[in-house]
Short mmCIF file of C-alpha atoms in Angstrom, two decimals:
data_model
loop_
_atom_site.label_atom_id
_atom_site.label_comp_id
_atom_site.label_asym_id
_atom_site.label_seq_id
_atom_site.Cartn_x
_atom_site.Cartn_y
_atom_site.Cartn_z
CA UNK A 143 -5.02 -27.23 6.01
CA UNK A 144 -8.27 -25.41 4.77
CA UNK A 145 -7.40 -22.27 4.25
CA UNK A 146 -9.86 -18.99 3.60
CA UNK A 147 -8.59 -16.30 2.57
CA UNK A 148 -11.13 -12.72 2.81
CA UNK A 149 -10.64 -9.59 1.20
CA UNK A 150 -13.68 -7.47 -0.04
CA UNK A 151 -11.84 -6.51 -4.16
CA UNK A 152 -8.94 -8.10 -5.87
CA UNK A 153 -7.11 -6.35 -8.76
CA UNK A 154 -3.79 -6.99 -9.66
CA UNK A 155 -1.91 -3.57 -9.17
CA UNK A 156 -2.88 -3.44 -5.17
CA UNK A 157 -0.42 -2.99 -2.15
CA UNK A 158 -3.03 -4.97 0.03
CA UNK A 159 -3.84 -7.25 -2.51
CA UNK A 160 -0.23 -7.59 -3.84
CA UNK A 161 0.29 -9.35 0.06
CA UNK A 162 -2.93 -11.20 -0.03
CA UNK A 163 -1.66 -12.91 -2.94
CA UNK A 164 1.86 -13.47 -2.08
CA UNK A 165 0.53 -14.39 1.75
CA UNK A 166 -1.54 -16.84 0.19
CA UNK A 167 0.52 -18.19 -2.61
CA UNK A 168 3.19 -19.00 -0.03
CA UNK A 169 0.34 -21.26 1.84
CA UNK A 170 -0.71 -23.22 -1.14
CA UNK A 171 2.84 -24.06 -2.34
CA UNK A 172 2.79 -25.66 1.35
CA UNK A 173 -0.15 -27.95 0.71
CA UNK A 174 -2.41 -26.10 1.73
CA UNK A 175 -5.84 -25.80 0.72
CA UNK A 176 -6.42 -22.41 -0.42
CA UNK A 177 -10.14 -20.76 -1.38
CA UNK A 178 -10.38 -16.81 -1.31
CA UNK A 179 -14.36 -15.03 -0.60
CA UNK A 180 -13.97 -12.12 -2.36
CA UNK A 181 -16.97 -9.34 -3.84
CA UNK A 182 -14.89 -8.74 -6.89
CA UNK A 183 -12.35 -10.56 -8.97
CA UNK A 184 -10.04 -9.14 -11.94
CA UNK A 185 -7.77 -11.41 -12.55
CA UNK A 186 -6.85 -14.85 -13.82
CA UNK A 187 -7.55 -17.83 -10.64
CA UNK A 188 -4.24 -19.27 -9.65
CA UNK A 189 -3.47 -22.34 -10.52
CA UNK A 190 -4.90 -24.35 -6.48
CA UNK A 191 -7.00 -21.65 -6.06
CA UNK A 192 -10.25 -21.48 -5.82
CA UNK A 193 -12.36 -18.50 -5.64
CA UNK A 194 -15.90 -18.12 -4.80
CA UNK A 195 -17.36 -14.35 -5.72
CA UNK A 196 -19.95 -13.75 -3.03
CA UNK A 197 -22.85 -11.42 -4.61
CA UNK A 198 -24.73 -9.00 -2.26
CA UNK A 199 -26.63 -6.25 -2.48
CA UNK A 200 -26.59 -2.43 -0.63
CA UNK A 201 -27.11 0.70 -2.40
CA UNK A 202 -23.24 2.66 -0.01
CA UNK A 203 -20.23 0.31 -0.76
CA UNK A 204 -19.98 0.50 3.07
CA UNK A 205 -23.87 -1.55 3.14
CA UNK A 206 -21.55 -4.12 0.74
CA UNK A 207 -19.11 -4.24 2.83
CA UNK A 208 -21.25 -5.47 6.48
CA UNK A 209 -23.63 -7.48 3.93
CA UNK A 210 -20.34 -10.11 2.91
CA UNK A 211 -18.66 -9.77 5.84
CA UNK A 212 -22.32 -10.88 6.89
CA UNK A 213 -22.30 -13.67 4.23
CA UNK A 214 -18.60 -14.95 4.56
CA UNK A 215 -19.74 -15.15 8.58
CA UNK A 216 -21.95 -17.92 7.77
CA UNK A 217 -20.52 -19.64 4.91
CA UNK A 218 -16.56 -19.98 6.09
CA UNK A 219 -16.57 -20.17 9.96
CA UNK A 220 -17.37 -24.41 10.18
CA UNK A 221 -15.42 -25.86 7.52
CA UNK A 222 -11.83 -24.15 6.89
CA UNK A 223 -9.04 -25.07 9.69
CA UNK A 224 -8.23 -21.02 9.78
CA UNK A 225 -10.09 -17.44 8.23
CA UNK A 226 -7.93 -15.14 7.06
CA UNK A 227 -9.68 -11.28 6.55
CA UNK A 228 -7.48 -8.83 4.77
CA UNK A 229 -10.13 -6.53 5.21
CA UNK A 230 -11.05 -5.97 8.94
CA UNK A 231 -14.80 -7.72 8.99
CA UNK A 232 -15.73 -10.54 12.12
CA UNK A 233 -15.23 -14.17 12.07
CA UNK A 234 -11.56 -14.07 11.31
CA UNK A 235 -8.55 -15.62 12.49
CA UNK A 236 -6.07 -13.84 11.26
CA UNK A 237 -6.19 -10.22 10.21
CA UNK A 238 -3.40 -9.06 7.99
CA UNK A 239 -3.33 -5.32 8.94
CA UNK A 240 -2.52 -3.86 5.80
CA UNK A 241 -5.03 -0.12 6.89
CA UNK A 242 -4.44 2.18 9.15
CA UNK A 243 -6.81 2.57 12.40
CA UNK A 244 -9.94 4.05 10.67
CA UNK A 245 -11.44 4.91 13.92
CA UNK A 246 -7.80 7.21 15.08
CA UNK A 247 -7.86 8.94 11.37
CA UNK A 248 -11.73 9.60 11.68
CA UNK A 249 -10.86 11.02 14.94
CA UNK A 250 -7.91 13.28 14.18
CA UNK A 251 -9.33 14.72 10.42
CA UNK A 252 -13.17 14.66 10.43
CA UNK A 253 -14.65 16.77 12.14
CA UNK A 254 -17.79 16.02 14.79
CA UNK A 255 -20.26 15.24 12.01
CA UNK A 256 -18.85 12.55 10.14
CA UNK A 257 -18.99 10.27 12.84
CA UNK A 258 -22.95 10.74 13.27
CA UNK A 259 -23.38 8.66 9.77
CA UNK A 260 -24.22 5.10 8.74
CA UNK A 261 -20.84 4.96 7.17
CA UNK A 262 -18.08 6.08 9.68
CA UNK A 263 -20.69 3.10 12.26
CA UNK A 264 -20.53 0.76 9.61
CA UNK A 265 -17.30 1.01 9.86
CA UNK A 266 -15.73 1.20 13.36
CA UNK A 267 -17.95 -1.64 13.62
CA UNK A 268 -15.88 -4.07 11.31
CA UNK A 269 -13.04 -2.78 13.27
CA UNK A 270 -13.83 -3.42 16.30
CA UNK A 271 -14.47 -7.33 15.67
CA UNK A 272 -11.02 -7.28 14.85
CA UNK A 273 -9.51 -5.23 17.72
CA UNK A 274 -11.79 -5.20 20.16
CA UNK A 275 -10.17 -6.89 23.66
CA UNK A 276 -12.69 -9.38 23.85
CA UNK A 277 -12.41 -10.19 19.88
CA UNK A 278 -9.73 -13.10 19.50
CA UNK A 279 -7.81 -12.64 15.88
CA UNK A 280 -4.61 -12.71 15.61
CA UNK A 281 -3.48 -9.30 13.90
CA UNK A 282 -0.47 -9.54 11.19
CA UNK A 283 1.32 -5.72 11.45
CA UNK A 284 4.00 -4.34 9.76
CA UNK A 285 4.61 -1.73 11.96
CA UNK A 286 5.29 -0.66 16.34
CA UNK A 287 3.70 3.02 15.83
CA UNK A 288 0.69 1.21 14.08
CA UNK A 289 0.74 -0.98 17.17
CA UNK A 290 0.47 0.87 18.87
CA UNK A 291 -2.77 3.09 17.59
CA UNK A 292 -4.79 0.33 17.49
CA UNK A 293 -4.33 -0.63 21.07
CA UNK A 294 -4.88 3.56 22.25
CA UNK A 295 -8.37 2.58 20.51
CA UNK A 296 -9.45 -0.36 21.76
CA UNK A 297 -7.07 -1.46 24.14
CA UNK A 298 -6.17 -4.59 22.13
CA UNK A 299 -3.91 -7.46 23.77
CA UNK A 300 -0.67 -6.61 22.80
CA UNK A 301 0.58 -10.87 22.98
CA UNK A 302 -2.41 -10.92 19.84
CA UNK A 303 -0.36 -8.81 18.05
CA UNK A 304 2.95 -10.36 15.57
CA UNK A 305 4.67 -8.02 14.12
CA UNK A 306 5.92 -8.89 10.45
CA UNK A 307 8.92 -7.90 8.36
CA UNK A 308 8.40 -5.82 5.07
CA UNK A 309 7.65 -7.96 1.66
CA UNK A 310 8.95 -6.73 -0.93
CA UNK A 311 9.43 -8.75 -4.01
CA UNK A 312 12.62 -9.59 -4.99
CA UNK A 313 12.98 -8.65 -8.58
CA UNK A 314 12.82 -4.56 -7.08
CA UNK A 315 16.70 -4.83 -6.67
CA UNK A 316 18.55 -3.56 -8.90
CA UNK A 317 20.30 -6.27 -11.23
CA UNK A 318 23.53 -5.78 -12.50
CA UNK A 319 22.68 -4.41 -15.90
CA UNK A 320 20.66 -1.49 -13.92
CA UNK A 321 21.93 1.32 -16.42
CA UNK A 322 21.49 -0.40 -19.74
CA UNK A 323 17.38 -1.02 -18.67
CA UNK A 324 17.69 2.98 -17.38
CA UNK A 325 18.56 3.97 -20.20
CA UNK A 326 16.34 1.78 -22.04
CA UNK A 327 13.20 3.12 -20.35
CA UNK A 328 14.76 6.80 -20.93
CA UNK A 329 15.37 6.62 -24.66
CA UNK A 330 12.03 4.52 -24.46
CA UNK A 331 9.65 7.40 -23.33
CA UNK A 332 11.76 10.55 -25.13
CA UNK A 333 13.39 11.43 -21.90
CA UNK A 334 16.96 12.60 -22.05
CA UNK A 335 18.17 15.48 -19.73
CA UNK A 336 14.98 15.58 -17.98
CA UNK A 337 13.97 15.03 -14.72
CA UNK A 338 11.44 11.59 -14.58
CA UNK A 339 9.71 11.85 -10.84
CA UNK A 340 7.77 8.52 -10.27
CA UNK A 341 4.54 8.70 -8.38
CA UNK A 342 3.75 4.49 -7.77
CA UNK A 343 0.19 3.06 -6.36
CA UNK A 344 -3.29 2.99 -6.48
CA UNK A 345 -5.57 5.86 -4.81
CA UNK A 346 -4.39 8.76 -7.17
CA UNK A 347 -5.95 11.04 -4.19
CA UNK A 348 -5.13 9.18 -1.33
CA UNK A 349 -1.12 9.34 -2.71
CA UNK A 350 -1.39 13.24 -2.58
CA UNK A 351 -1.04 13.32 -6.24
CA UNK A 352 -2.26 17.24 -5.93
CA UNK A 353 0.04 17.78 -4.35
CA UNK A 354 2.86 16.20 -6.37
CA UNK A 355 1.38 18.46 -9.48
CA UNK A 356 1.28 21.46 -7.20
CA UNK A 357 5.07 21.00 -6.86
CA UNK A 358 5.92 20.56 -9.88
CA UNK A 359 4.02 23.40 -11.10
CA UNK A 360 5.82 25.43 -8.65
CA UNK A 361 8.93 24.37 -9.55
CA UNK A 362 12.02 27.45 -10.80
CA UNK A 363 11.31 27.57 -14.50
CA UNK A 364 14.43 25.65 -15.23
CA UNK A 365 13.32 23.16 -13.34
CA UNK A 366 9.96 22.33 -14.14
CA UNK A 367 10.55 22.91 -18.19
CA UNK A 368 12.71 19.77 -17.41
CA UNK A 369 10.73 17.90 -15.24
CA UNK A 370 8.30 14.87 -15.94
CA UNK A 371 6.38 13.36 -13.64
CA UNK A 372 5.29 9.61 -14.33
CA UNK A 373 2.07 8.40 -12.49
CA UNK A 374 1.73 4.25 -12.28
CA UNK A 375 -1.09 2.37 -10.40
CA UNK A 376 -4.88 2.83 -10.73
CA UNK A 377 -7.27 5.58 -10.40
CA UNK A 378 -9.37 8.46 -11.29
CA UNK A 379 -7.14 10.35 -13.80
CA UNK A 380 -10.19 13.09 -14.95
CA UNK A 381 -9.60 15.68 -11.82
CA UNK A 382 -5.59 15.48 -11.83
CA UNK A 383 -5.70 15.68 -15.56
CA UNK A 384 -7.57 18.77 -15.24
CA UNK A 385 -5.50 19.47 -12.64
CA UNK A 386 -2.29 19.78 -14.12
CA UNK A 387 -4.04 21.35 -17.51
CA UNK A 388 -4.86 23.97 -15.09
CA UNK A 389 -1.11 24.80 -13.66
CA UNK A 390 -0.38 24.42 -17.05
CA UNK A 391 2.12 21.03 -16.82
CA UNK A 392 -0.35 18.70 -18.61
CA UNK A 393 2.21 17.32 -21.52
CA UNK A 394 4.58 16.58 -18.57
CA UNK A 395 1.84 14.64 -16.46
CA UNK A 396 1.57 11.03 -17.94
CA UNK A 397 -1.09 8.71 -16.73
CA UNK A 398 0.32 5.00 -17.25
CA UNK A 399 -2.53 2.56 -15.27
CA UNK A 400 -1.33 -0.04 -13.45
CA UNK A 401 1.50 -1.65 -15.06
CA UNK A 402 3.58 -5.44 -14.40
CA UNK A 403 6.99 -3.94 -15.51
CA UNK A 404 7.52 -0.78 -12.40
CA UNK A 405 10.72 -2.24 -11.88
CA UNK A 406 11.92 -0.87 -14.40
CA UNK A 407 10.85 2.76 -14.31
CA UNK A 408 12.12 2.54 -11.19
CA UNK A 409 15.02 2.29 -12.54
CA UNK A 410 14.71 4.67 -15.26
CA UNK A 411 13.65 7.74 -12.50
CA UNK A 412 15.39 10.10 -10.89
CA UNK A 413 12.89 10.40 -7.68
CA UNK A 414 10.23 8.92 -5.99
CA UNK A 415 7.31 10.88 -5.35
CA UNK A 416 5.15 9.88 -2.46
CA UNK A 417 3.28 13.07 -0.68
CA UNK A 418 0.08 10.46 0.79
CA UNK A 419 -2.31 12.11 2.76
CA UNK A 420 -2.36 8.74 4.84
CA UNK A 421 -0.82 4.95 4.12
CA UNK A 422 -0.26 2.98 6.86
CA UNK A 423 3.36 1.02 5.64
CA UNK A 424 3.68 1.99 1.65
CA UNK A 425 5.69 -0.68 -0.21
CA UNK A 426 6.83 1.74 -2.84
CA UNK A 427 8.70 3.42 -0.71
CA UNK A 428 11.22 -0.21 -0.28
CA UNK A 429 11.17 -0.78 -3.46
CA UNK A 430 12.82 2.50 -4.33
CA UNK A 431 15.06 2.25 -1.70
CA UNK A 432 15.84 -0.88 -3.30
CA UNK A 433 15.98 0.12 -6.59
CA UNK A 434 18.55 2.87 -5.74
CA UNK A 435 15.70 5.55 -6.26
CA UNK A 436 16.05 8.53 -3.86
CA UNK A 437 12.76 9.49 -2.31
CA UNK A 438 10.81 12.52 -0.73
CA UNK A 439 7.77 11.12 0.85
CA UNK A 440 5.63 13.19 3.64
CA UNK A 441 6.46 11.82 7.19
CA UNK A 442 3.18 10.06 8.10
CA UNK A 443 3.34 6.73 5.88
CA UNK A 444 4.20 3.50 7.84
CA UNK A 445 7.53 3.12 5.60
CA UNK A 446 8.84 6.20 6.31
CA UNK A 447 11.67 5.79 8.62
CA UNK A 448 13.05 3.50 6.57
CA UNK A 449 14.58 6.41 4.15
CA UNK A 450 14.92 8.51 7.14
CA UNK A 451 17.41 5.16 8.54
CA UNK A 452 18.95 4.53 5.63
CA UNK A 453 19.61 8.21 4.87
CA UNK A 454 18.17 7.22 0.91
CA UNK A 455 15.94 10.73 0.28
CA UNK A 456 13.81 13.62 2.22
CA UNK A 457 11.17 13.46 3.95
CA UNK A 458 7.85 15.88 4.13
CA UNK A 459 7.36 16.95 7.91
CA UNK A 460 3.54 17.11 9.42
CA UNK A 461 1.85 19.31 9.56
CA UNK A 462 1.92 18.52 5.91
CA UNK A 463 3.49 22.36 4.64
CA UNK A 464 2.71 23.25 0.87
CA UNK A 465 5.24 25.00 0.31
CA UNK A 466 7.36 22.93 1.93
CA UNK A 467 7.38 20.42 -0.77
CA UNK A 468 7.80 22.80 -3.63
CA UNK A 469 11.26 23.86 -1.97
CA UNK A 470 12.30 20.04 -0.37
CA UNK A 471 11.12 19.14 -4.24
CA UNK A 472 13.67 21.60 -5.35
CA UNK A 473 16.41 20.52 -3.25
CA UNK A 474 15.51 16.92 -4.05
CA UNK A 475 16.06 17.70 -7.98
CA UNK A 476 19.13 19.57 -7.97
CA UNK A 477 20.94 18.62 -4.49
CA UNK A 478 24.40 16.65 -5.15
CA UNK A 479 23.29 14.45 -2.42
CA UNK A 480 20.99 12.36 -4.78
CA UNK A 481 23.84 10.31 -6.08
CA UNK A 482 24.52 9.09 -2.19
CA UNK A 483 21.25 9.10 -1.52
CA UNK A 484 20.56 6.10 -3.95
CA UNK A 485 23.92 5.39 -2.71
CA UNK A 486 22.83 4.64 0.32
CA UNK A 487 19.50 3.05 0.09
CA UNK A 488 21.28 -0.07 -1.92
CA UNK A 489 23.40 -0.61 0.79
CA UNK A 490 20.81 -0.15 3.28
CA UNK A 491 18.36 -2.31 1.68
CA UNK A 492 20.98 -5.12 1.90
CA UNK A 493 21.63 -5.17 5.40
CA UNK A 494 17.95 -5.42 5.84
CA UNK A 495 15.17 -7.70 6.24
CA UNK A 496 12.65 -6.70 3.48
CA UNK A 497 12.40 -10.08 1.62
CA UNK A 498 10.13 -12.33 4.24
CA UNK A 499 6.57 -11.62 5.11
CA UNK A 500 4.88 -14.22 3.02
CA UNK A 501 6.56 -16.60 4.76
CA UNK A 502 7.04 -15.69 8.06
CA UNK A 503 2.91 -14.64 7.45
CA UNK A 504 2.16 -18.47 6.45
CA UNK A 505 4.67 -19.71 9.59
CA UNK A 506 1.69 -17.56 11.92
CA UNK A 507 -1.51 -18.87 9.35
CA UNK A 508 -0.38 -22.70 9.83
CA UNK A 509 1.17 -21.87 13.71
CA UNK A 510 -2.92 -20.07 14.45
CA UNK A 511 -4.55 -22.73 12.56
CA UNK A 512 -2.59 -26.22 14.58
CA UNK A 513 -4.00 -24.49 17.64
CA UNK A 514 -7.33 -24.24 16.95
CA UNK A 515 -8.30 -21.13 17.31
CA UNK A 516 -12.11 -21.22 17.93
CA UNK A 517 -13.31 -18.15 15.59
CA UNK A 518 -13.90 -14.82 16.98
#
């Protein structure tokens, strides 16, 4: 089969991008031709992939996204067995729903004036092209809750949704020499009896890095002087460096950028912080459990329920209050429950399917392609 995969931008450390790569690779490994359409590609092109860099001209990001969607629809609609999108746009046979419902989020978090501009209209138009009741796009989604939100917003027929299991890499599982890796990493960064608090994910603002900095700064002195915050992922660090300096903890906060050795940090840390403002899923939460790392996370994250089911950490309740998070961080770092949280996370992962997303997604792509779904 000839399969088109479409996404606005590819860079190696984004959660959506990792899911795209793993699904596309699974399809390629089954013998299908994989052709990618994107505005930006930041890594070497894998074997047997063809990458089309689509040049678009517009003054705004949302204008570029709209122009990209229009161009791809014209170029890809006639010569592929299936068109798979990882961003919302018209003309898709399947859409991998990595992002939360934009319309619902804007109504819940922004005032009416924010919904009058071209940015809002553009993104809602792209979203409606996928989820409108008249569309024929099949939707690959990772949570029942997010499915309900889309149905409430657009009246999407339920039969067009296909709920997938999570899909973390098995290299996130704690190996037999986990204690050795933990010790070596901590020694490499000069960490002895200090608390290593970790944040993993691109987009520092959305992931709640400001909340984490405030919480670290608010720790009682005995805890604060022994706590270090490592931030892994792509983002604009400068405003947060300034923020840490303003709170007097700049020497305790370290930005490590995107890295391939995240599993070592998950094993070496004492706590994963994930106080996101919005998060459809949150793969880092599952990766932390697989490494035996306790988690402190906002309850709005799609995969936070796994932390709650496993009793592998603490959920910050909504509506978010900084003072509540501050107190919960103290509890997470000083509680005798930490050892049990580690054990609970490992036990939960051992008996729960959190790995098969790429295979199940490839199955669905093949099924839709075989049925010859007309483009939406």
